[in-house]
XYZ file of N, CA and C in Angstrom:
849
model
N 68.157 144.529 116.558
C 67.049 144.257 115.631
C 66.613 142.792 115.772
N 65.301 142.540 115.801
C 64.775 141.200 116.068
C 64.252 140.500 114.814
N 64.008 141.242 113.726
C 63.346 140.658 112.557
C 64.271 140.693 111.338
N 65.419 140.083 111.476
C 66.463 140.169 110.456
C 66.239 139.111 109.386
N 66.320 139.517 108.127
C 66.237 138.594 107.016
C 67.469 138.680 106.141
N 67.727 137.614 105.409
C 68.901 137.529 104.527
C 68.495 136.727 103.307
N 68.873 137.211 102.122
C 68.637 136.440 100.897
C 69.794 136.695 99.943
N 70.581 135.658 99.700
C 71.715 135.725 98.772
C 72.614 136.934 99.036
N 72.922 137.163 100.312
C 73.853 138.216 100.680
C 73.214 139.526 101.057
N 71.949 139.731 100.742
C 71.252 140.968 101.104
C 70.624 140.808 102.481
N 70.912 141.744 103.371
C 70.332 141.745 104.715
C 69.376 142.912 104.832
N 68.170 142.651 105.301
C 67.139 143.677 105.428
C 66.121 143.203 106.450
N 65.267 144.106 106.943
C 64.147 143.633 107.767
C 63.378 142.552 107.023
N 63.000 141.511 107.715
C 62.404 140.341 107.078
C 61.181 140.704 106.248
N 60.394 141.648 106.721
C 59.176 142.033 106.015
C 59.465 142.708 104.668
N 60.665 143.231 104.494
C 61.022 143.934 103.263
C 61.761 143.049 102.266
N 62.146 141.866 102.679
C 62.947 140.996 101.820
C 62.075 140.396 100.721
N 62.559 140.428 99.492
C 61.808 139.918 98.350
C 62.506 138.691 97.772
N 61.703 137.653 97.444
C 62.222 136.420 96.858
C 61.625 136.260 95.469
N 62.419 135.918 94.445
C 61.871 135.766 93.092
C 60.779 134.703 93.025
N 59.771 134.952 92.226
C 58.695 133.975 92.037
C 59.214 132.681 91.435
N 60.348 132.733 90.745
C 60.896 131.546 90.097
C 61.919 130.811 90.971
N 62.057 131.220 92.221
C 62.856 130.415 93.156
C 62.181 129.051 93.284
N 62.914 127.980 93.066
C 62.312 126.640 93.051
C 61.724 126.235 94.396
N 62.082 126.965 95.465
C 61.419 126.718 96.744
C 59.949 127.096 96.684
N 59.604 128.074 95.837
C 58.242 128.599 95.793
C 57.281 127.580 95.199
N 57.629 126.957 94.076
C 56.673 126.095 93.385
C 56.956 124.607 93.509
N 58.135 124.216 93.993
C 58.437 122.795 94.195
C 58.814 122.450 95.640
N 59.102 123.459 96.466
C 59.692 123.152 97.774
C 61.019 122.445 97.599
N 61.744 122.825 96.533
C 62.961 122.114 96.118
C 64.159 122.664 96.885
N 64.370 122.127 98.080
C 65.484 122.583 98.887
C 65.467 121.927 100.248
N 66.377 122.354 101.096
C 66.467 121.806 102.457
C 66.788 122.947 103.418
N 66.650 122.682 104.705
C 66.776 123.755 105.688
C 67.354 123.242 106.984
N 67.714 124.169 107.847
C 68.109 123.894 109.220
C 67.582 125.018 110.106
N 67.404 124.719 111.374
C 67.034 125.727 112.367
C 67.718 125.355 113.674
N 68.399 126.312 114.260
C 69.089 126.048 115.526
C 68.861 127.200 116.484
N 69.202 126.960 117.738
C 68.939 127.956 118.776
C 70.114 128.915 118.876
N 69.788 130.203 118.931
C 70.761 131.276 119.045
C 70.485 132.028 120.336
N 71.494 132.136 121.176
C 71.329 132.869 122.427
C 72.630 133.588 122.741
N 72.520 134.873 123.048
C 73.681 135.694 123.396
C 74.795 135.599 122.360
N 74.409 135.511 121.088
C 75.389 135.459 120.006
C 76.007 134.107 119.754
N 75.576 133.078 120.476
C 76.139 131.732 120.332
C 75.139 130.829 119.611
N 75.600 130.121 118.585
C 74.773 129.165 117.843
C 74.958 127.785 118.459
N 73.886 127.253 119.052
C 73.975 125.981 119.766
C 74.047 124.807 118.790
N 75.046 123.939 118.983
C 75.229 122.715 118.186
C 75.400 123.023 116.690
N 76.109 124.097 116.383
C 76.259 124.522 114.991
C 76.881 123.435 114.121
N 77.958 122.813 114.581
C 78.664 121.842 113.738
C 77.755 120.666 113.366
N 76.939 120.217 114.307
C 76.041 119.097 114.019
C 74.941 119.501 113.041
N 74.453 120.721 113.162
C 73.454 121.200 112.205
C 74.057 121.356 110.815
N 75.298 121.798 110.743
C 75.967 121.893 109.443
C 76.164 120.504 108.840
N 76.538 119.533 109.659
C 76.679 118.153 109.158
C 75.381 117.698 108.505
N 74.268 117.912 109.188
C 72.978 117.441 108.667
C 72.566 118.234 107.427
N 72.841 119.534 107.421
C 72.494 120.355 106.262
C 73.220 119.868 105.010
N 74.518 119.671 105.114
C 75.270 119.237 103.934
C 74.893 117.819 103.523
N 74.497 116.990 104.486
C 74.017 115.656 104.127
C 72.678 115.733 103.402
N 71.789 116.641 103.850
C 70.521 116.835 103.142
C 70.771 117.308 101.709
N 71.712 118.243 101.534
C 72.061 118.693 100.181
C 72.545 117.525 99.333
N 73.379 116.677 99.933
C 73.899 115.521 99.188
C 72.778 114.578 98.765
N 71.857 114.300 99.680
C 70.774 113.372 99.371
C 69.813 113.949 98.333
N 69.672 115.272 98.316
C 68.816 115.924 97.326
C 69.550 116.214 96.012
N 70.853 115.898 95.966
C 71.694 116.232 94.800
C 71.626 117.730 94.517
N 71.614 118.505 95.588
C 71.551 119.956 95.499
C 72.977 120.492 95.589
N 73.488 121.119 94.535
C 74.904 121.535 94.493
C 75.149 122.837 95.258
N 75.027 122.781 96.576
C 75.216 123.988 97.378
C 76.641 124.487 97.190
N 76.791 125.770 96.870
C 78.048 126.312 96.363
C 78.967 126.876 97.431
N 78.484 127.070 98.654
C 79.333 127.609 99.703
C 80.008 126.492 100.482
N 81.283 126.672 100.794
C 81.960 125.735 101.677
C 81.419 125.896 103.086
N 81.777 124.980 103.931
C 81.340 125.028 105.331
C 81.761 126.342 105.988
N 83.009 126.745 105.781
C 83.499 127.979 106.394
C 82.821 129.202 105.792
N 82.564 129.183 104.482
C 81.856 130.304 103.854
C 80.433 130.423 104.384
N 79.762 129.283 104.570
C 78.408 129.331 105.113
C 78.420 129.844 106.546
N 79.388 129.425 107.338
C 79.511 129.937 108.704
C 79.641 131.458 108.699
N 80.420 131.981 107.766
C 80.620 133.423 107.694
C 79.313 134.141 107.357
N 78.497 133.552 106.471
C 77.209 134.161 106.133
C 76.250 134.093 107.324
N 76.242 132.971 108.026
C 75.415 132.862 109.230
C 75.815 133.918 110.256
N 77.120 134.117 110.388
C 77.606 135.078 111.372
C 77.173 136.499 111.037
N 77.039 136.810 109.740
C 76.561 138.143 109.355
C 75.172 138.411 109.926
N 74.331 137.380 109.945
C 72.989 137.539 110.510
C 73.063 137.621 112.033
N 73.883 136.761 112.629
C 74.047 136.785 114.084
C 74.512 138.161 114.546
N 75.435 138.764 113.798
C 75.998 140.064 114.182
C 74.957 141.175 114.168
N 73.844 140.962 113.492
C 72.787 141.972 113.431
C 71.803 141.881 114.591
N 71.880 140.804 115.359
C 70.935 140.620 116.458
C 71.385 141.397 117.695
N 70.438 141.642 118.586
C 70.774 142.284 119.852
C 71.641 141.346 120.681
N 72.513 141.894 121.547
C 73.426 141.040 122.333
C 72.710 139.993 123.181
N 71.505 140.302 123.655
C 70.784 139.378 124.529
C 69.697 138.608 123.782
N 69.769 138.583 122.454
C 68.743 137.901 121.665
C 68.725 136.408 121.977
N 67.526 135.844 122.070
C 67.352 134.392 122.235
C 66.248 133.941 121.292
N 66.550 132.979 120.444
C 65.548 132.494 119.504
C 66.158 131.565 118.481
N 65.443 131.372 117.385
C 65.870 130.441 116.348
C 66.490 131.177 115.174
N 67.580 130.622 114.677
C 68.148 131.044 113.395
C 67.802 129.961 112.383
N 67.083 130.358 111.338
C 66.633 129.438 110.284
C 67.394 129.757 109.011
N 67.822 128.712 108.288
C 68.333 128.947 106.947
C 67.888 127.830 106.018
N 67.759 128.172 104.737
C 67.386 127.173 103.738
C 68.123 127.444 102.435
N 68.370 126.372 101.720
C 68.941 126.467 100.378
C 67.939 125.858 99.409
N 67.651 126.582 98.331
C 66.818 126.027 97.259
C 67.717 125.761 96.045
N 67.161 125.058 95.061
C 67.962 124.686 93.888
C 68.134 125.843 92.908
N 67.781 127.031 93.311
C 68.045 128.194 92.490
C 66.793 128.778 91.863
N 66.996 129.782 91.022
C 65.913 130.500 90.353
C 65.929 130.134 88.873
N 64.833 129.526 88.409
C 64.770 129.085 87.016
C 63.322 128.788 86.658
N 63.031 128.784 85.366
C 61.673 128.508 84.905
C 61.209 127.128 85.377
N 59.915 127.032 85.664
C 59.368 125.794 86.214
C 59.508 124.637 85.240
N 60.118 123.579 85.745
C 60.280 122.329 85.012
C 60.784 121.306 86.000
N 60.302 120.076 85.904
C 60.632 119.099 86.932
C 62.108 118.727 86.940
N 62.730 118.692 85.794
C 64.165 118.376 85.748
C 64.973 119.492 86.405
N 66.132 119.154 86.916
C 66.985 120.151 87.544
C 67.369 121.229 86.527
N 67.581 122.466 86.998
C 68.011 123.530 86.088
C 69.449 123.301 85.618
N 69.911 124.081 84.638
C 71.295 123.934 84.161
C 72.311 124.094 85.282
N 73.483 123.552 85.073
C 74.505 123.521 86.113
C 74.985 124.901 86.532
N 74.812 125.910 85.676
C 75.286 127.247 86.034
C 74.298 128.020 86.908
N 73.129 127.418 87.220
C 72.160 128.049 88.118
C 72.558 127.728 89.562
N 72.892 128.755 90.325
C 73.360 128.552 91.694
C 72.182 128.456 92.670
N 72.348 127.673 93.725
C 71.317 127.635 94.772
C 71.114 129.001 95.421
N 69.913 129.204 95.945
C 69.586 130.414 96.699
C 69.689 130.117 98.191
N 70.131 131.109 98.955
C 70.281 130.966 100.397
C 69.425 132.018 101.100
N 68.496 131.534 101.926
C 67.604 132.380 102.715
C 67.868 132.136 104.187
N 67.880 133.220 104.984
C 68.022 133.084 106.438
C 67.118 134.091 107.127
N 66.744 133.780 108.347
C 66.111 134.771 109.218
C 66.197 134.307 110.662
N 65.971 135.242 111.576
C 65.907 134.915 112.997
C 64.529 135.282 113.512
N 64.101 134.593 114.555
C 62.846 134.959 115.215
C 62.954 134.650 116.698
N 62.482 135.545 117.544
C 62.497 135.273 118.985
C 61.682 134.014 119.283
N 62.203 133.182 120.152
C 61.518 131.918 120.459
C 62.068 131.367 121.765
N 61.330 131.495 122.855
C 61.819 130.934 124.116
C 61.807 129.409 124.070
N 62.755 128.801 124.746
C 62.744 127.345 124.872
C 61.511 126.909 125.651
N 60.942 125.771 125.257
C 59.830 125.227 126.021
C 60.298 124.831 127.412
N 59.497 125.084 128.435
C 59.896 124.724 129.802
C 60.181 123.228 129.914
N 61.208 122.886 130.674
C 61.595 121.486 130.813
C 60.524 120.651 131.488
N 59.825 121.225 132.449
C 58.979 120.403 133.308
C 57.494 120.480 132.968
N 57.142 121.171 131.918
C 55.751 121.164 131.467
C 55.465 119.852 130.742
N 54.429 119.133 131.173
C 54.051 117.891 130.490
C 53.148 118.218 129.305
N 53.532 117.736 128.137
C 52.836 118.073 126.908
C 51.639 117.167 126.671
N 50.689 117.697 125.913
C 49.542 116.912 125.450
C 49.733 116.612 123.964
N 49.585 115.334 123.592
C 49.784 114.901 122.217
C 48.519 114.267 121.671
N 48.418 114.232 120.340
C 47.454 113.371 119.658
C 48.250 112.400 118.796
N 47.629 111.316 118.376
C 48.296 110.360 117.487
C 47.612 110.390 116.125
N 48.445 110.345 115.079
C 47.949 110.368 113.710
C 48.756 109.409 112.843
N 48.103 108.854 111.836
C 48.819 108.032 110.858
C 49.830 108.907 110.119
N 51.029 108.385 109.933
C 52.100 109.093 109.241
C 51.905 108.943 107.737
N 51.497 110.028 107.078
C 51.218 109.983 105.640
C 52.320 110.651 104.818
N 53.463 110.920 105.442
C 54.543 111.570 104.719
C 55.234 110.592 103.770
N 56.133 111.128 102.954
C 56.824 110.279 101.988
C 57.954 109.506 102.651
N 58.800 108.848 101.862
C 59.837 107.970 102.403
C 61.224 108.613 102.365
N 61.259 109.938 102.541
C 62.543 110.639 102.628
C 62.555 111.531 103.863
N 62.001 111.031 104.965
C 61.893 111.837 106.179
C 63.254 112.119 106.812
N 64.288 111.373 106.376
C 65.635 111.608 106.886
C 66.278 112.846 106.271
N 65.668 113.411 105.211
C 66.152 114.639 104.598
C 65.345 115.806 105.166
N 66.034 116.858 105.579
C 65.330 118.017 106.154
C 64.854 118.915 105.007
N 63.926 118.361 104.226
C 63.421 119.008 103.029
C 62.416 120.099 103.360
N 62.191 121.001 102.398
C 61.198 122.056 102.559
C 59.776 121.546 102.402
N 59.582 120.313 101.955
C 58.249 119.763 101.703
C 57.625 119.292 103.015
N 56.958 120.194 103.711
C 56.496 119.937 105.077
C 54.982 119.961 105.227
N 54.228 119.950 104.123
C 52.779 120.113 104.239
C 52.125 119.034 105.105
N 52.465 117.740 104.977
C 51.849 116.752 105.883
C 52.135 117.048 107.357
N 53.350 117.522 107.645
C 53.682 117.874 109.025
C 52.897 119.092 109.483
N 52.724 120.068 108.591
C 51.930 121.250 108.919
C 50.492 120.847 109.258
N 49.912 119.964 108.425
C 48.531 119.535 108.659
C 48.407 118.780 109.977
N 49.387 117.943 110.285
C 49.348 117.179 111.533
C 49.469 118.097 112.738
N 50.385 119.069 112.669
C 50.557 119.972 113.795
C 49.340 120.872 113.992
N 48.729 121.284 112.880
C 47.513 122.089 112.994
C 46.390 121.291 113.651
N 46.278 120.009 113.312
C 45.256 119.164 113.938
C 45.486 119.071 115.439
N 46.766 118.959 115.842
C 47.078 118.918 117.272
C 46.630 120.212 117.950
N 46.960 121.350 117.335
C 46.586 122.635 117.935
C 45.074 122.810 117.959
N 44.391 122.334 116.918
C 42.931 122.452 116.882
C 42.283 121.656 118.011
N 42.950 120.617 118.467
C 42.429 119.805 119.575
C 42.974 120.248 120.920
N 43.650 121.386 120.966
C 44.168 121.896 122.219
C 45.393 121.170 122.715
N 46.173 120.584 121.795
C 47.359 119.816 122.172
C 48.623 120.480 121.639
N 49.773 119.987 122.094
C 51.056 120.604 121.762
C 51.722 120.000 120.536
N 51.464 118.733 120.264
C 52.184 118.051 119.196
C 51.400 116.813 118.779
N 51.721 116.301 117.585
C 51.147 115.048 117.098
C 52.250 114.005 117.011
N 51.995 112.831 117.551
C 52.921 111.719 117.390
C 52.435 110.889 116.204
N 53.325 110.603 115.267
C 52.969 109.942 114.021
C 53.335 108.462 114.076
N 52.560 107.657 113.360
C 52.849 106.220 113.317
C 52.514 105.693 111.933
N 53.256 104.685 111.506
C 52.973 103.965 110.253
C 52.499 102.576 110.652
N 51.191 102.355 110.570
C 50.646 101.134 111.144
C 50.828 101.208 112.646
N 51.442 100.202 113.217
C 51.654 100.199 114.665
C 52.961 100.862 115.068
N 53.889 101.057 114.116
C 55.213 101.579 114.462
C 55.192 103.098 114.645
N 55.702 103.552 115.781
C 55.866 104.974 116.036
C 57.050 105.476 115.213
N 56.864 106.629 114.541
C 57.983 107.224 113.813
C 58.518 108.426 114.592
N 57.829 109.579 114.497
C 58.281 110.775 115.207
C 57.115 111.729 115.356
N 57.386 112.941 115.841
C 56.363 113.959 115.919
C 56.275 114.745 114.624
N 55.309 115.651 114.538
C 55.158 116.444 113.322
C 56.336 117.388 113.118
N 56.988 117.805 114.200
C 58.212 118.599 114.068
C 59.150 118.318 115.240
N 59.240 117.038 115.603
C 60.065 116.642 116.738
C 60.374 115.158 116.637
N 61.324 114.716 117.462
C 61.548 113.285 117.649
C 60.835 112.825 118.917
N 60.526 111.544 118.970
C 59.847 110.947 120.117
C 60.750 109.869 120.713
N 60.970 109.948 122.006
C 61.752 108.943 122.735
C 60.923 108.447 123.906
N 61.257 107.266 124.414
C 60.586 106.761 125.598
C 61.614 106.226 126.588
N 61.266 106.292 127.854
C 61.990 105.586 128.908
C 61.157 104.378 129.285
N 61.759 103.197 129.200
C 61.057 101.969 129.546
C 62.018 101.026 130.253
N 61.681 100.667 131.496
C 62.547 99.763 132.251
C 63.944 100.308 132.447
N 64.067 101.643 132.549
C 65.379 102.256 132.769
C 66.186 102.486 131.522
N 65.659 102.150 130.346
C 66.358 102.323 129.068
C 65.720 103.444 128.262
N 66.553 104.294 127.661
C 66.063 105.340 126.763
C 65.986 104.755 125.355
N 64.769 104.749 124.795
C 64.544 104.133 123.488
C 64.074 105.174 122.478
N 64.508 105.005 121.233
C 64.046 105.849 120.145
C 64.151 105.070 118.848
N 63.367 105.485 117.859
C 63.383 104.799 116.571
C 64.746 104.949 115.909
N 65.134 103.995 115.068
C 66.410 104.097 114.361
C 66.367 105.201 113.308
N 67.536 105.705 112.941
C 67.604 106.779 111.944
C 67.595 106.184 110.535
N 66.432 105.669 110.149
C 66.241 105.196 108.786
C 65.519 106.272 107.991
N 64.878 105.892 106.877
C 64.237 106.885 106.023
C 62.911 107.393 106.582
N 62.474 106.868 107.734
C 61.174 107.243 108.291
C 61.242 108.355 109.318
N 62.450 108.719 109.777
C 62.555 109.803 110.756
C 63.721 110.713 110.408
N 63.653 111.939 110.923
C 64.760 112.874 110.793
C 65.794 112.553 111.870
N 67.083 112.505 111.511
C 68.121 112.303 112.538
C 68.296 113.569 113.363
N 67.480 113.716 114.389
C 67.448 114.944 115.173
C 68.735 115.183 115.941
N 69.179 116.440 115.979
C 70.362 116.804 116.758
C 70.076 116.636 118.245
N 68.898 117.088 118.689
C 68.533 116.961 120.104
C 68.389 115.495 120.487
N 67.803 114.689 119.604
C 67.721 113.237 119.819
C 69.109 112.654 120.042
N 70.070 113.039 119.202
C 71.456 112.564 119.321
C 72.053 112.967 120.666
N 71.823 114.216 121.064
C 72.334 114.679 122.350
C 71.759 113.873 123.503
N 70.454 113.592 123.455
C 69.835 112.841 124.545
C 70.410 111.438 124.666
N 70.667 110.787 123.547
C 71.282 109.464 123.586
C 72.682 109.529 124.207
N 73.441 110.556 123.840
C 74.785 110.721 124.397
C 74.722 111.015 125.895
N 73.816 111.894 126.303
C 73.699 112.243 127.715
C 73.223 111.065 128.549
N 72.330 110.246 127.978
C 71.878 109.057 128.689
C 73.061 108.133 128.985
N 73.883 107.885 127.978
C 75.023 106.994 128.166
C 76.019 107.558 129.167
N 76.207 108.892 129.131
C 77.123 109.528 130.087
C 76.606 109.438 131.518
N 75.293 109.275 131.675
C 74.691 109.260 133.012
C 74.189 107.870 133.419
N 74.718 106.840 132.770
C 74.426 105.473 133.182
C 73.060 104.958 132.784
N 72.428 105.592 131.797
C 71.124 105.127 131.319
C 71.327 104.387 130.003
N 71.016 103.105 129.927
C 71.179 102.361 128.674
C 70.298 102.951 127.571
N 70.703 102.757 126.322
C 69.941 103.275 125.186
C 69.652 102.165 124.181
N 68.617 102.381 123.401
C 68.235 101.434 122.353
C 67.669 102.212 121.179
N 68.125 101.906 119.966
C 67.606 102.524 118.757
C 66.924 101.457 117.909
N 65.772 101.032 118.375
C 64.966 100.008 117.714
C 63.523 100.499 117.620
N 62.797 100.090 116.583
C 61.394 100.520 116.474
C 60.572 100.090 117.684
N 59.588 100.910 118.030
C 58.629 100.523 119.064
C 57.230 100.883 118.588
N 56.242 100.261 119.200
C 54.865 100.364 118.725
C 54.074 101.400 119.517
N 52.884 101.689 119.016
C 51.990 102.588 119.741
C 51.601 102.009 121.095
N 51.437 100.692 121.172
C 51.115 100.065 122.455
C 52.255 100.281 123.436
N 53.502 100.094 122.976
C 54.661 100.329 123.840
C 54.752 101.798 124.235
N 54.438 102.680 123.306
C 54.461 104.116 123.610
C 53.476 104.439 124.726
N 52.247 103.969 124.589
C 51.213 104.301 125.569
C 51.515 103.728 126.946
N 52.295 102.647 126.988
C 52.612 101.992 128.263
C 54.010 102.327 128.775
N 54.709 103.248 128.098
C 56.070 103.598 128.500
C 56.081 104.273 129.868
N 57.201 104.135 130.551
C 57.351 104.804 131.848
C 57.355 106.320 131.682
N 58.054 106.808 130.648
C 58.053 108.230 130.311
C 58.094 108.365 128.795
N 57.488 109.408 128.269
C 57.540 109.739 126.845
C 58.146 111.130 126.737
N 59.116 111.282 125.827
C 59.870 112.531 125.698
C 59.743 113.063 124.278
N 59.469 114.361 124.175
C 59.482 115.074 122.895
C 60.769 115.891 122.842
N 61.514 115.785 121.739
C 62.768 116.524 121.616
C 62.834 117.255 120.280
N 63.338 118.489 120.332
C 63.577 119.294 119.131
C 64.482 120.445 119.541
N 64.858 121.292 118.576
C 65.743 122.415 118.899
C 65.098 123.390 119.873
N 63.782 123.512 119.861
C 63.101 124.417 120.771
C 62.470 123.730 121.965
N 62.482 122.396 121.953
C 61.915 121.587 123.045
C 62.938 120.512 123.362
N 63.887 120.822 124.222
C 65.045 119.940 124.371
C 64.683 118.577 124.953
N 63.865 118.556 125.991
C 63.555 117.280 126.651
C 62.253 117.443 127.426
N 61.149 117.480 126.684
C 59.852 117.750 127.313
C 59.098 116.451 127.543
N 58.609 116.207 128.764
C 57.834 114.997 129.042
C 56.404 115.127 128.545
N 55.781 114.003 128.292
C 54.397 113.954 127.815
C 53.509 113.434 128.938
N 52.359 114.065 129.104
C 51.433 113.644 130.143
C 50.131 113.075 129.621
N 49.897 113.239 128.282
C 48.605 112.817 127.742
C 48.729 112.569 126.244
N 48.144 111.481 125.759
C 48.032 111.212 124.324
C 46.590 110.810 124.036
N 45.969 111.512 123.120
C 44.570 111.247 122.751
C 43.659 111.267 123.974
N 43.981 112.145 124.930
C 43.164 112.287 126.127
C 43.421 111.250 127.194
N 44.375 110.341 126.964
C 44.679 109.271 127.921
C 45.947 109.634 128.681
N 45.945 109.637 130.014
C 47.159 109.944 130.772
C 48.269 108.930 130.481
N 49.484 109.439 130.311
C 50.643 108.568 130.051
C 51.825 109.082 130.855
N 52.861 108.215 130.965
C 54.114 108.615 131.590
C 54.001 108.824 133.085
N 55.003 109.514 133.622
C 55.019 109.823 135.044
C 55.491 108.691 135.927
N 56.116 107.637 135.319
C 56.489 106.458 136.109
C 58.000 106.297 136.279
N 58.791 107.218 135.709
C 60.247 107.161 135.911
C 60.780 108.582 136.066
N 60.313 109.310 137.089
C 60.739 110.702 137.254
C 62.235 110.836 137.525
N 62.858 109.807 138.109
C 64.289 109.898 138.449
C 65.146 110.002 137.190
N 64.950 109.070 136.228
C 65.759 109.117 135.004
C 65.382 110.302 134.125
N 64.107 110.670 134.121
C 63.688 111.848 133.367
C 64.385 113.089 133.910
N 64.378 113.252 135.219
C 65.021 114.405 135.847
C 66.518 114.411 135.554
N 67.130 113.234 135.561
C 68.563 113.127 135.280
C 68.875 113.619 133.862
N 68.056 113.220 132.904
C 68.266 113.648 131.517
C 68.029 115.150 131.360
N 66.967 115.653 131.976
C 66.656 117.080 131.845
C 67.752 117.951 132.455
N 68.225 117.579 133.629
C 69.272 118.364 134.270
C 70.565 118.311 133.469
N 70.886 117.127 132.917
C 72.105 116.995 132.118
C 72.017 117.844 130.860
N 70.829 117.860 130.227
C 70.690 118.641 128.994
C 70.702 120.137 129.288
N 70.026 120.533 130.367
C 70.022 121.942 130.736
C 71.442 122.434 130.996
N 72.238 121.623 131.689
C 73.627 121.991 131.969
C 74.425 122.092 130.683
N 74.261 121.126 129.775
C 74.970 121.148 128.487
C 74.628 122.427 127.719
N 73.354 122.753 127.665
C 72.908 123.929 126.912
C 73.494 125.207 127.505
N 73.433 125.346 128.812
C 73.926 126.565 129.463
C 75.436 126.711 129.294
N 76.164 125.602 129.383
C 77.616 125.650 129.217
C 77.998 126.017 127.789
N 77.364 125.346 126.821
C 77.763 125.541 125.428
C 77.302 126.883 124.875
N 76.270 127.480 125.472
C 75.854 128.820 125.050
C 76.443 129.896 125.962
N 77.405 129.494 126.787
C 78.202 130.411 127.612
C 77.345 131.232 128.561
N 76.304 130.568 129.105
C 75.463 131.239 130.099
C 75.906 130.923 131.517
N 76.775 129.911 131.656
C 77.415 129.633 132.960
C 78.874 129.318 132.704
């Protein structure tokens, strides 16, 4: 089955699953989420996604009631319903529970709600060069939390698609932050650079992997802010996310970019492809 849904222990076809109107995710977006790649029954980078999920709960003061092992068991129930050769994303979110609308948190006896589903989703090709647009980052100052409040990101990504592009790179003034649903890295002078994990960007799992793989392969790294001017003049620009592991950029706002350090780019892509295939038991 490809369209599996889960809500508070109930598993059903996603189209049949019902969520209460008073779930705080509905009217406040009051919750956090994770999405990771599932292939052949293996959840890629599960432990790191769990680390970030529980940290998001902590930052939101969301009293998620399942232990790490209990949550793993619930995730596995959904995985067990997929076809053996399924490849795609497993998404889960926790909201602050079901209660009458009010800005203050509900009483302590109201338990969080847990929603999950899977959807087929092929990984983006490694060697396709993406087209980006640039937009001012109008999101709030809690981008390090993987919150359900994604409307600014939705609007930015829709603008990119409306212009025939793959993603939007966001900036606050001159400083590059991240993409609408990805992290942005650059190769410059042989160094892999990315913004620091402050409140302006999400601490991406794929971003973390790329930094580790760079160091393992003799590529220096830097986690310091960089500007739009530096981005446009970078040797290579990389988009990273759970579905786009290490995609190069060929154009921003219609201007050709990148293509000046194919050796280090190829080294990173091959290293990541090998890591993914090994950890998902495909080789």
